[in-house]
XYZ file of C-alpha atoms in Angstrom:
584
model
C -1.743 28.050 -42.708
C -1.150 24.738 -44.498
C -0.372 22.071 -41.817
C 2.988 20.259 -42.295
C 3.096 17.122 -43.906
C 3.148 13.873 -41.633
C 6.588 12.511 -40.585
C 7.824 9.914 -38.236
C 10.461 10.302 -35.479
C 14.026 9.123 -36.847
C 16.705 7.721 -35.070
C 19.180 9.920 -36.993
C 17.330 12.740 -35.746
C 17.360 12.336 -31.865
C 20.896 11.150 -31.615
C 21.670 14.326 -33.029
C 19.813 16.063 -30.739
C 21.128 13.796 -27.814
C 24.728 14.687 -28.774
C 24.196 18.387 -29.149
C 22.489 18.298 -25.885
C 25.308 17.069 -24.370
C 23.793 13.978 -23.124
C 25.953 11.102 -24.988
C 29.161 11.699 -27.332
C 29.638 12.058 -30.464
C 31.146 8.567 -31.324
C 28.072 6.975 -28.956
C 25.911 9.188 -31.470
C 27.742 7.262 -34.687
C 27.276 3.798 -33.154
C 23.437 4.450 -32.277
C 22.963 5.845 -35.401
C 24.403 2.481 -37.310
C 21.685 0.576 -35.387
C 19.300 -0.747 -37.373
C 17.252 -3.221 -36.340
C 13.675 -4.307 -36.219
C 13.699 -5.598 -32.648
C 12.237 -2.172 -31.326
C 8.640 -0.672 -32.587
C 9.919 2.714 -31.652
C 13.761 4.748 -31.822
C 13.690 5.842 -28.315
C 12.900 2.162 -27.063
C 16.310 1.183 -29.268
C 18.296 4.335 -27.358
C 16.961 2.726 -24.318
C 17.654 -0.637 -24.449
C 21.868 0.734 -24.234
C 21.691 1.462 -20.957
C 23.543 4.638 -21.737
C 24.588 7.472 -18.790
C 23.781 10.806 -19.555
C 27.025 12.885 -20.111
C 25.251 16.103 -17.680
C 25.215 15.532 -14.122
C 24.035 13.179 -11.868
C 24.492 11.091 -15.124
C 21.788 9.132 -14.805
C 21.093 6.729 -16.812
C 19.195 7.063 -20.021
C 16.069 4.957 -19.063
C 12.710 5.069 -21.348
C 11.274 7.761 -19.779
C 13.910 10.020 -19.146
C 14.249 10.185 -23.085
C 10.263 10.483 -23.387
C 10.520 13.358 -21.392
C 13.389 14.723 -22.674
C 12.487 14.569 -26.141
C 9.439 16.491 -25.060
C 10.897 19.150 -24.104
C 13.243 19.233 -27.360
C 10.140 19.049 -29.644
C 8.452 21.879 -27.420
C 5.457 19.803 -27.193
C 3.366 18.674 -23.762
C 5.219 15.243 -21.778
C 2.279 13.223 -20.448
C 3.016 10.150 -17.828
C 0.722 7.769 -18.156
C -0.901 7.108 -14.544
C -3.772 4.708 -14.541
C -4.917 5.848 -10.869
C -6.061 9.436 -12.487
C -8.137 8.060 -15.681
C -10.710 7.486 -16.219
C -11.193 4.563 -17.941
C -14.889 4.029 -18.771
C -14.693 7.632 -20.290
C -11.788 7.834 -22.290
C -12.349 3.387 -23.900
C -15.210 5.258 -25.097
C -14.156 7.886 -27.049
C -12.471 5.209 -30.046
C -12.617 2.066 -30.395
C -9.560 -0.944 -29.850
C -8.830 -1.526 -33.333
C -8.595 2.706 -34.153
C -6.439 2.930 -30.958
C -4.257 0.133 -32.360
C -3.766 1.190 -35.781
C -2.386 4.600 -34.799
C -1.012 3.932 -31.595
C -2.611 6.302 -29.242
C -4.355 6.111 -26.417
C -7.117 8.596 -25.194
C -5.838 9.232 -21.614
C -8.730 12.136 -20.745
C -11.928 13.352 -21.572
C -14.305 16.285 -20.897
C -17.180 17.869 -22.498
C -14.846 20.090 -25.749
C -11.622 18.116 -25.302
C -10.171 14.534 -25.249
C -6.186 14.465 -24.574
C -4.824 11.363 -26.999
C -0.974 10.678 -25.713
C 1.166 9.070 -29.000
C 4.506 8.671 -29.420
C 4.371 10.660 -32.502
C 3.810 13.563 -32.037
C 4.527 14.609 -36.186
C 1.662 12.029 -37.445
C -1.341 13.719 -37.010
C -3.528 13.089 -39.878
C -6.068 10.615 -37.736
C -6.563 13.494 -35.780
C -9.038 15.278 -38.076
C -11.315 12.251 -38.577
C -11.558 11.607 -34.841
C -12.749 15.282 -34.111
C -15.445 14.989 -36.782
C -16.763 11.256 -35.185
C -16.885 12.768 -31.799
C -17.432 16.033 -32.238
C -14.239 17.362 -29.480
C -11.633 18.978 -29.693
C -8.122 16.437 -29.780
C -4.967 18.133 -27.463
C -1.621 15.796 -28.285
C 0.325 14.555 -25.610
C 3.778 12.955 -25.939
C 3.838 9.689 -23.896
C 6.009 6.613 -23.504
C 5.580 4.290 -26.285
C 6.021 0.876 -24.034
C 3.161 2.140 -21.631
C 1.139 3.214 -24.469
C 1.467 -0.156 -26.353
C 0.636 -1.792 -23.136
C -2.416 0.423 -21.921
C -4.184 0.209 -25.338
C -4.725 -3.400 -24.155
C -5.542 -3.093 -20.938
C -7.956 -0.244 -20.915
C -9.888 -1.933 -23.827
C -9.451 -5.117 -22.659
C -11.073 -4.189 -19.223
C -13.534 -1.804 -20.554
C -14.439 -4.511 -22.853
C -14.499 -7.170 -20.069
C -16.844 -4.558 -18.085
C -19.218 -4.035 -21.065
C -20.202 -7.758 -21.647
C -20.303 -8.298 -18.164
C -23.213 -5.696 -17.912
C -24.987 -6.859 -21.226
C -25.078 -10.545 -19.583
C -26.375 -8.904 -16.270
C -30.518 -9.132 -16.565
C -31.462 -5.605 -16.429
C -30.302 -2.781 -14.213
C -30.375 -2.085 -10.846
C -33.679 -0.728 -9.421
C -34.258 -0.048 -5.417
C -37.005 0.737 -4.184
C -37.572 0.696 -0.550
C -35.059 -0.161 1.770
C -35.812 -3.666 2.575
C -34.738 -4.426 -0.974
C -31.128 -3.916 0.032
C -30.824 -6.088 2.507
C -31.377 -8.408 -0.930
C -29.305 -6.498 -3.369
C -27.289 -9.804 -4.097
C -30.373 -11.234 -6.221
C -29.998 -8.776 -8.437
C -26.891 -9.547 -9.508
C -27.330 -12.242 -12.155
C -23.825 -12.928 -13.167
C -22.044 -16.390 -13.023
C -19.109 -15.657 -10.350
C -16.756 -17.972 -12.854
C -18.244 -15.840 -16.156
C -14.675 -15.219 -18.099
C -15.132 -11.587 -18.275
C -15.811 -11.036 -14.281
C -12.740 -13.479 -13.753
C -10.713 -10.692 -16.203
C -11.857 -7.641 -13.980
C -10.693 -9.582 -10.651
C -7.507 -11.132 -11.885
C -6.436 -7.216 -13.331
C -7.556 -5.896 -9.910
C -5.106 -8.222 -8.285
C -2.001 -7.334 -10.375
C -3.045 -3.585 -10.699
C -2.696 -3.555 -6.875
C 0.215 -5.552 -6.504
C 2.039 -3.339 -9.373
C 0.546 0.160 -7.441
C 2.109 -1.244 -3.815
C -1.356 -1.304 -2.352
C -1.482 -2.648 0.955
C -5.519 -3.200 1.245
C -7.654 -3.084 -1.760
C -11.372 -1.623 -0.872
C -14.573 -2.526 -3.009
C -17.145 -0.773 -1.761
C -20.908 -0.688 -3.352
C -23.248 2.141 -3.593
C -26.688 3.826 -4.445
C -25.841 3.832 -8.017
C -22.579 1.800 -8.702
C -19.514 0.466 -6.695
C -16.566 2.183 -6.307
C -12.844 0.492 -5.932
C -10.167 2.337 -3.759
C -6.638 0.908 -3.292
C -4.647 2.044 0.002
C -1.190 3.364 -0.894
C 1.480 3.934 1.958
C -1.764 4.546 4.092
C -3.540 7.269 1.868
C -6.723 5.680 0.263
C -6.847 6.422 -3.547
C -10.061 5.833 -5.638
C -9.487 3.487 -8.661
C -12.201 2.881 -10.284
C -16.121 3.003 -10.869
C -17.807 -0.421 -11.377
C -21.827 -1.152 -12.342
C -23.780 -2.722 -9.547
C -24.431 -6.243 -11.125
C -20.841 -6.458 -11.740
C -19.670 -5.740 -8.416
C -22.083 -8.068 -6.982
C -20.643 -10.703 -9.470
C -16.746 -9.397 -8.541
C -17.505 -9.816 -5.102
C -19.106 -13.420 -4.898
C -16.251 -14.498 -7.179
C -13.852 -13.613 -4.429
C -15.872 -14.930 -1.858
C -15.879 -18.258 -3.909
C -12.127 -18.024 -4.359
C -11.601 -17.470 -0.343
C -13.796 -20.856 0.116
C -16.940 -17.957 2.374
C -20.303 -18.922 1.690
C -21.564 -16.724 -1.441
C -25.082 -16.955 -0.553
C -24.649 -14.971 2.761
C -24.833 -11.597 2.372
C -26.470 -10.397 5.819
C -23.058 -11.384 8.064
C -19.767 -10.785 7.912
C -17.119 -12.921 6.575
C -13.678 -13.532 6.837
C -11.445 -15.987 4.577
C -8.099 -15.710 2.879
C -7.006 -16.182 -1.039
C -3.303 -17.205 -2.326
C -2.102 -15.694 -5.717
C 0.761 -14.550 -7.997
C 2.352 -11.605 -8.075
C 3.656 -10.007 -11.423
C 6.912 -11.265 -10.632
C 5.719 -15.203 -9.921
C 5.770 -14.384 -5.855
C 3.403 -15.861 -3.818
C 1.073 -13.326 -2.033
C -1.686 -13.710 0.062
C -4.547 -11.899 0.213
C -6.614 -11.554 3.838
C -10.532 -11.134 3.059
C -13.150 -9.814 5.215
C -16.628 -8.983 4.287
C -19.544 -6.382 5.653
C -23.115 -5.880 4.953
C -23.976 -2.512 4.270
C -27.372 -0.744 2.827
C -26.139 -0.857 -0.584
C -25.060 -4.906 -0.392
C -21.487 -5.820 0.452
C -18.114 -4.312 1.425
C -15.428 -6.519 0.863
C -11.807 -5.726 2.053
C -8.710 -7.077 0.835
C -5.350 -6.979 2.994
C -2.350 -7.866 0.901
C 0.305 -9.994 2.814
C 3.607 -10.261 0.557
C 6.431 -13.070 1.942
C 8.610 -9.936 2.201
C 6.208 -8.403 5.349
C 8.159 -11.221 7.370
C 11.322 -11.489 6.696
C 11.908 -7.454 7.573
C 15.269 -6.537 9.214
C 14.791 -4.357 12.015
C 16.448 -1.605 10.337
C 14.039 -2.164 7.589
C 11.181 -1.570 10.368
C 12.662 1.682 11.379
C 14.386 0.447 14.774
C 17.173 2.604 15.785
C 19.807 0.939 17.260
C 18.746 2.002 20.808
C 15.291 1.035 20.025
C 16.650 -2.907 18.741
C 18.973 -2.892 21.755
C 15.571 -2.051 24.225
C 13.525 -4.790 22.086
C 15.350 -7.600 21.860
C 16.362 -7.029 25.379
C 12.842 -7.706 26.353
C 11.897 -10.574 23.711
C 15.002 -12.519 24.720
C 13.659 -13.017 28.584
C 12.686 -16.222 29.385
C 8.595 -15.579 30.520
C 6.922 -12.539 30.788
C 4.349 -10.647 28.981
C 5.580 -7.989 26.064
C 3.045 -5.477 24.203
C 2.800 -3.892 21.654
C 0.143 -0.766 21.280
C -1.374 1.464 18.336
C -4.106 1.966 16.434
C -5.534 -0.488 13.369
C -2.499 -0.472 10.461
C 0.156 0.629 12.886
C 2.309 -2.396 11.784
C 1.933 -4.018 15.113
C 1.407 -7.321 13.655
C 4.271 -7.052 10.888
C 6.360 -6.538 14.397
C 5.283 -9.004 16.269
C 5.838 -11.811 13.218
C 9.361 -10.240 12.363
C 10.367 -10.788 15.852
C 8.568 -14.453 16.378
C 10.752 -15.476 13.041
C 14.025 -14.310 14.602
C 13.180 -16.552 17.980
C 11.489 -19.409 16.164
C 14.337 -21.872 16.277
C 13.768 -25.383 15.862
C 14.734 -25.575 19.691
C 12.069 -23.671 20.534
C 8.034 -23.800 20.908
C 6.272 -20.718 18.890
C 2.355 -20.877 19.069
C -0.157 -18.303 18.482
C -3.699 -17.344 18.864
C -5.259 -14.741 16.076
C -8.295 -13.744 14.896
C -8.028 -14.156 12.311
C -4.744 -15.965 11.199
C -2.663 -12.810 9.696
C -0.317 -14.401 7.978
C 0.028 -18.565 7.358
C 4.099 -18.714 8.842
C 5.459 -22.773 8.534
C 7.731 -21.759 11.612
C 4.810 -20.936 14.041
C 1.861 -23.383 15.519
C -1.198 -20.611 14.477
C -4.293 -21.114 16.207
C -7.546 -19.312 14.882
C -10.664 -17.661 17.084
C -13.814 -19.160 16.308
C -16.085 -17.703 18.697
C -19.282 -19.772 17.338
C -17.268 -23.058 18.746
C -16.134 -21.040 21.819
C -12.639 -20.863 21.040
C -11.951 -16.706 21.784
C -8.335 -15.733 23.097
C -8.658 -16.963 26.633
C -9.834 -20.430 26.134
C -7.333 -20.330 23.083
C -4.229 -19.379 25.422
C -5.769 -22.349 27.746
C -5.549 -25.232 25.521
C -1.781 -23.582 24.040
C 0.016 -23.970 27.669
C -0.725 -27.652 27.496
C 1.181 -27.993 24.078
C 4.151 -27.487 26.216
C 5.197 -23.868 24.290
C 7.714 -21.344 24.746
C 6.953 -18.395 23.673
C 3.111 -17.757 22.887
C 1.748 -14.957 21.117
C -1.665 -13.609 21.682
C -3.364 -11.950 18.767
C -5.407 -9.198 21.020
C -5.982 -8.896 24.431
C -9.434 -7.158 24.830
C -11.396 -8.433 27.947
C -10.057 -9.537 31.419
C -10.079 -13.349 30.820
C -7.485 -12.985 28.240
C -5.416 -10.842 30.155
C -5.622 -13.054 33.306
C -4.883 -15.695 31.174
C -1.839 -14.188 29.441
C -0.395 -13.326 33.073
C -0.905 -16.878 34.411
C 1.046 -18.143 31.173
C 4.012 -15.750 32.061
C 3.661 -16.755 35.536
C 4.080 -19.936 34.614
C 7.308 -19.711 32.845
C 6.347 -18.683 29.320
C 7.263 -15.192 26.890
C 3.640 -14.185 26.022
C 3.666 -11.244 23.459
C 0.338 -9.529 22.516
C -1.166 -6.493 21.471
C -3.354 -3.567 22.904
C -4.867 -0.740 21.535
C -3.612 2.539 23.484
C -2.175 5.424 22.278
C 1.075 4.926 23.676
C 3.063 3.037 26.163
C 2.213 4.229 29.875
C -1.592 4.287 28.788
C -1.297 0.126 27.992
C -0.231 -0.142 32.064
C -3.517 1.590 33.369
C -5.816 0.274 30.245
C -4.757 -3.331 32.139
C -5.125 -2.091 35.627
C -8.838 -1.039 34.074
C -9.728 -4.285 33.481
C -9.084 -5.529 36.512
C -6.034 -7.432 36.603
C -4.502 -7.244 39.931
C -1.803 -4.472 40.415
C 0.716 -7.123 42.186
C 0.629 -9.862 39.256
C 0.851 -7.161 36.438
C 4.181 -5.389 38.251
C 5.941 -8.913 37.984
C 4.978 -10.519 34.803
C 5.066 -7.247 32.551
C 8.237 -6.381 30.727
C 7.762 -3.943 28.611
C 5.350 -2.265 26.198
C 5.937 -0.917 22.869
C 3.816 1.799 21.352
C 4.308 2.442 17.150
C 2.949 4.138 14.433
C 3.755 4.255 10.730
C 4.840 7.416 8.605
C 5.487 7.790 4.943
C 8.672 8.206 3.891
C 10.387 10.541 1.498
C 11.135 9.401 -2.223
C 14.812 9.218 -1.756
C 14.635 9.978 -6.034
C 13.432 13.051 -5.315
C 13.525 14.582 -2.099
C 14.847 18.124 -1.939
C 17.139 20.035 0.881
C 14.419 22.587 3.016
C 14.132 24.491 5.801
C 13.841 23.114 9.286
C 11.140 23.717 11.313
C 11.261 26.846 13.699
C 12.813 26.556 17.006
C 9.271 26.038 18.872
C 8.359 23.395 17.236
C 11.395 21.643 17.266
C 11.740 22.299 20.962
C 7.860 20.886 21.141
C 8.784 17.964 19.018
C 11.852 16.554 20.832
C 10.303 17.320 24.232
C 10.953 16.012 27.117
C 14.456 15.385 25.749
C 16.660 17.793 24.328
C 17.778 17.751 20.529
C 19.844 20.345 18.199
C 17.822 21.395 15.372
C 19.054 20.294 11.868
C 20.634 22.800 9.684
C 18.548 21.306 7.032
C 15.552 18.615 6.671
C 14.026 16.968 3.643
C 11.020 18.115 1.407
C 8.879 16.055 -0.995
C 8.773 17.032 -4.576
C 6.828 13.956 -6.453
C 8.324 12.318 -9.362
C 7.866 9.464 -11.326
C 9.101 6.907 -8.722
C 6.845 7.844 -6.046
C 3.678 9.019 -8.518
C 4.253 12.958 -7.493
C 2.807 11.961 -4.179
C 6.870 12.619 -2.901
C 6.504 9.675 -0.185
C 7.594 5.949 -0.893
C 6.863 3.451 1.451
C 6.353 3.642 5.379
C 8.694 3.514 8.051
C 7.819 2.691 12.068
C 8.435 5.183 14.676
C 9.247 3.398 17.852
C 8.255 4.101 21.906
C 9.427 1.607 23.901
C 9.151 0.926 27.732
C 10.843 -1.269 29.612
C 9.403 -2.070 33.290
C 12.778 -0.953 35.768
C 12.240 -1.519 39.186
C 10.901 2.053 39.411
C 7.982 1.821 37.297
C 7.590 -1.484 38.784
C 6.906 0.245 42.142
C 4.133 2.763 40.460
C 1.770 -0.307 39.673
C -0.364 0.039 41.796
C -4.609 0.200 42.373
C -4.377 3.922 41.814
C -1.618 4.435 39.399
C -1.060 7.385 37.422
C -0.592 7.602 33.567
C 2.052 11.125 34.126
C 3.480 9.276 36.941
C 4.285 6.194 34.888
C 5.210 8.415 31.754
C 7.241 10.722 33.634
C 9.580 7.828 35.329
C 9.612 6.134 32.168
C 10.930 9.250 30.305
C 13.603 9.230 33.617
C 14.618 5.384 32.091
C 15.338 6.106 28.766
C 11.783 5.939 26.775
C 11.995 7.773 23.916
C 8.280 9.414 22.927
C 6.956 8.269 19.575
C 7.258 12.464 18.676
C 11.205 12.131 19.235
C 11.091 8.777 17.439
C 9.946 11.018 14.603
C 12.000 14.241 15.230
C 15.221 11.967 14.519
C 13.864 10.877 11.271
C 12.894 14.222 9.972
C 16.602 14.893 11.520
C 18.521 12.044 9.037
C 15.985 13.069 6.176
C 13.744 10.118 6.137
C 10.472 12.154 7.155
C 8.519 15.387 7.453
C 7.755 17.189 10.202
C 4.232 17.533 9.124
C 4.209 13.361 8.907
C 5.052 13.221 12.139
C 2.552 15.968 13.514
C -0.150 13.844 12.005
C 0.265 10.684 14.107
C 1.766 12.379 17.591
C 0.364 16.164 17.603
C 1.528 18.503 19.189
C -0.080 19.247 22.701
C-alpha cells in the first residue's frame, strides 16, 4: 500500500483538535488560529507560549509538553520524553551524523542490533526515513517528542559525542594493562592536555547536566576498560555515562587543576573544592575528594548550592515539636549538642542551618571541619590538617582562646576531641558536633566508650539528635493508596500510640520527578533532650534500653514515628521509612 504523501503539522489543524477536545474554546481556537508569526520553529511551541488553561479538569495549564503528549495521543502515534539519564549517547551520535540530524530535525534517542527509535516532531514527514534504513541497515520506529528538547539535544549529544571523539583521537594510543603494577601508573597513559578545549567541553556539560538533574554528588569512577560517570539523585545513584580511559584520566586532572590538588599525585588521596555557575547564574560550590584505586583515580564531587543554608526548619522536615525540642537546646548558653547518623544523613546541612540562625554579629561562631563543608562569611571555619598536626582536639584548643561562643566541632571520633569538647562546655561555651550512631541513646554510651568520665558527660551534655533523610513524594503526581495493615502501623509508631490513616500516598512517576515518583528529601527527626532523669542513668555501666526507655518516658519521638507521621500527612512511604529504621 502506497505510503501517504509527506505533510507538516498545521496550526489550523491542532486548534481544531484542541477545541473539539474540549481543551480551549472555540473563540481561543479563532484567535490561535489568526497567529501567524515566525517567532516559533514549530505550532505547538506558538500554542504554548499562551499560557492557556485547559478547559477539562484540574485545568492545567497548557505547557509544551502537555500538548506533545496530547497530540500524541490524538495522532495515535508513540509520545517519547526525552530523558538523557536512559541514552545512550555514544550509541545513538553514531547512528547519523550532526548535519543529517539537523536538517530533518530528529534525534536518534535508542539503538539496538534491528532497530534505532528517531523521536521528531513530525511525525507526517517521513521520507528521510527510507534513506537512513538503507545507510545503516536497521529498522527506524518514530517517536513523537518535544520539539524544544529535540532542537536542544541535537546539539548537545553531537556536540559531546563530538567533544569525546577528538579527545580520544588526540589521546596517543589506547589503553593497554598488563600486570598490575602498571596501575598504580595508569595516569601516564593518559596523554591529554587537562586545558585541551574538548576535555574542558565534557567537564563544563558534566557540571550543568548535574546541576539541571538535582544531583547532590557527582561520581567518576575508572575501570578495567573505560570509566563510568554516576550522578546521585535524592540519594539513589544513577549511571550517566561511559567515558574512554585517556579521557577520564584527562577529565579528572582537569578538575584536580581547577580545585588547585596536585595533578601529578595519583597514589594519595586528595581533597580540594571548585566554585562555578549554575544554569541560572547561582554560585555553587563543588566539594572534591580524590581516591586511588587499581584502575587509577576515583574522584567525587559533592555539590553545595547557597540554598543548602539558608533552609527553614520546616524546609528540613522539623515538626513543630521537634523545632520547639531543638532550639530549646541550641539556645543554652554552654553545653555540648549532637547530632548522629550515618554519611549523607544531612547532619551537616543541620548543623549550618542552625549556626546561621545564632550567628549574630553579637555573637562568636567558629568551627573546626575536615574538611571545610561549606565556605559561610558568618562563621570563623577552621580546617584539619593532620600533616601540620592540627586534628579536632588541638583545633578546639587554639578556638577557646579566640574568645568564641558557640563552637562547632566537625566530628568527634577519638577521646581527645571529646575531652576537649567537654572542657569547652565546661568552660562556658555551646559546642555542637557530630557522631556517628544509629540513634540518640547509642551517642550517650558510644561517649562513655571512649572514656570520657560518666560525671562530666551527665553535666555538659544537652541533648542529642539522631536523623536520617527519606525521599519524598512528587506532590505532581502522587496518588491516594491504601495504608499499611494494622501490624505494621502498630510496629511503626511503637512505643507511642498513633491512629492509622484512612489513606496514605503512593508514587506514580511523571515528568516532574523522572517516573522515579519521589522529589527531593525530607529529614526525619529523633531528638533527646538530657532531663534530670536521664541525667541520673550516666553512669560507668549505663544501659542503651535504660537510657532509650526513659527517654521515650520524656517525650523522644523514635526516628520510625518521625516517619509514620509523614507517611500519615502524605509526604512519604511506608516502605521509605522501613528502609532507614526497620522494623525489629
Amino acid at each position: 500500500m502506497a505510503r501517504p504523501p509527506d505533510r507538516r503539522l498545521a496550526l489550523d489543524d491542532i486548534v481544531r483538535r484542541m477545541a473539539a477536545d474540549g481543551l480551549i474554546t472555540l473563540p481561543e481556537a479563532e484567535h490561535l488560529a489568526r497567529s501567524r508569526t515566525r517567532q516559533f520553529d514549530h505550532p505547538l511551541e506558538l500554542i504554548a507560549a499562551q499560557k492557556l488553561k485547559s478547559g477539562k479538569p484540574p485545568h492545567k495549564v497548557l505547557t509544551l509538553e502537555y500538548l506533545v503528549e496530547w497530540l500524541a495521543g490524538q495522532l495515535k502515534v508513540p509520545y517519547y520524553h526525552i530523558d538523557p539519564l536512559k541514552i545512550d549517547l555514544v550509541a545513538v551520535t553514531q547512528t547519523m551524523s550532526n548535519a543529517y540530524a539537523e536538517r530533518f530535525r530528529i534525534l536518534p534517542v535508542a539503538v539496538d542490533r534491528l532497530t534505532v527509535t528517531v523521536a521528531t516532531s513530525e511525525p507526517f514527514v517521513r521520507a528521510w526515513a527510507d534513506d537512513l534504513e538503507e545507510m545503516i541497515k536497521r529498522e527506524v520506529k518514530f517517536v513523537f517528542a518535544n520539539p524544544v528538547e529535540i532542537k536542544r539535544y541535537i546539539s548537545e549529544f553531537f556536540n559531546l559525542a563530538r567533544s569525546m571523539k577528538r579527545a580520544q583521537e588526540k589521546s596517543k594510543g589506547s589503553l593497554t594493562v598488563s600486570n598490575f603494577e602498571q596501575l598504580v601508573e595508569l595516569g601516564a597513559h593518559g596523554h591529554l592536555d587537562a586545558n585541551d578545549q574538548h576535555i574542558v567541553h565534557i567537564v563544563d556539560w558534566l557540571w550543568q547536566y548535574a546541576f539541571e538533574q538535582r544531583a547532590s554528588d557527582i561520581h567518576v569512577e575508572p575501570r578495567r576498560d573505560a570509566g563510568i560517570v554516576r550522578f546521585r539523585i535524592d540519594g539513589i545513584l544513577h549511571q550517566v555515562y561511559t567515558i574512554p580511559q585517556p579521557v577520564l584520566v584527562a577529565m579528572t586532572s582537569r578538575i584536580k587543576l581547577l580545585a588547585r590538588m596536585e595533578i601529578v599525585e595519583r597514589r594519595r588521596p586528595q581533597d580540594g573544592r571548585i566554585k562555578t555557575l549554575s544554569p541560572d547564574g547561582d554560585e555553587v560550590e563543588l566539594r572534591i575528594s580524590t581516591m586511588p584505586t587499581a584502575f587509577g583515580e576515583k574522584l567525587v564531587m559533592r555539590i553545595f548550592t547557597p540554598e543548602v543554608l539558608v533552609r527553614e526548619y520546616a524546609e528540613l522536615g522539623f515538626t513543630p515539636d521537634d523545632r520547639e525540642r531543638w532550639e530549646h537546646m541550641i539556645r543554652q548558653p554552654n553545653g555540648v549538642i549532637l547530632v548522629t547518623g550515618p554519611t549523607g544523613s544531612g547532619k551537616t546541612t543541620t548543623l549550618y542551618s542552625s549556626l546561621k540562625t545564632l550567628a549574630t554579629p553579637e555573637v562568636n561562631v567558629c568551627t573546626i571541619e575536615d574538611p571545610i563543608e561549606m565556605i559561610e562569611p558568618l562563621f570563623n571555619q577552621m580546617q584539619v590538617q593532620p600533616t601540620i598536626g592540627v586534628d579536632f582536639a588541638s583545633g578546639v584548643r587554639t578556638l577557646m582562646r579566640q574568645d568564641p561562643d558557640i563552637i562547632m566541632v566537625g566530628e568527634i571520633r577519638d577521646l581527645d576531641t571529646a575531652d576537649m569538647a567537654v572542657q569547652a562546655a565546661l568552660t562556658g561555651h555551646l559546642v555542637l558536633s557530630t557522631l556517628h550512631t544509629n540513634d540518640a541513646p547509642t551517642a550517650v554510651t558510644r561517649l562513655l566508650d571512649l572514656k570520657v568520665p560518666p560525671y562530666l558527660l551527665s553535666s555538659t551534655l544537652l541533648g542529642v539528635m539522631a536523623q536520617r533523610l527519606v525521599r519524598t513524594l512528587c506532590p505532581h503526581c502522587k496518588t491516594p493508596a491504601e495504608p499499611p495493615d494494622d501490624e505494621t502501623w502498630k510496629m511503626m509508631t511503637a512505643p507511642w500510640r498513633a491512629d492509622k490513616p484512612a489513606q496514605v500516598m503512593a508514587p506514580v512517576g511523571c515528568l516532574e520527578c523522572r517516573m522515579t515518583g519521589y522529589l527531593g528529601r525530607i529529614g526525619l527527626y529523633e531528638i533527646m533532650v538530657l532531663t534530670p532523669a536521664l541525667r541520673r542513668l550516666v553512669t560507668h555501666d549505663a544501659d542503651d534500653r535504660a537510657i532509650r526507655e526513659q527517654a521515650y518516658k520524656d517525650g523522644m519521638k523514635p526516628l520510625r514515628v518521625s516517619g509514620a507521621m509523614k507517611v500519615a500527612a502524605g509526604i512519604t512511604t511506608a516502605d521509605e521509612v522501613l528502609k532507614i529504621a526497620p522494623l525489629a
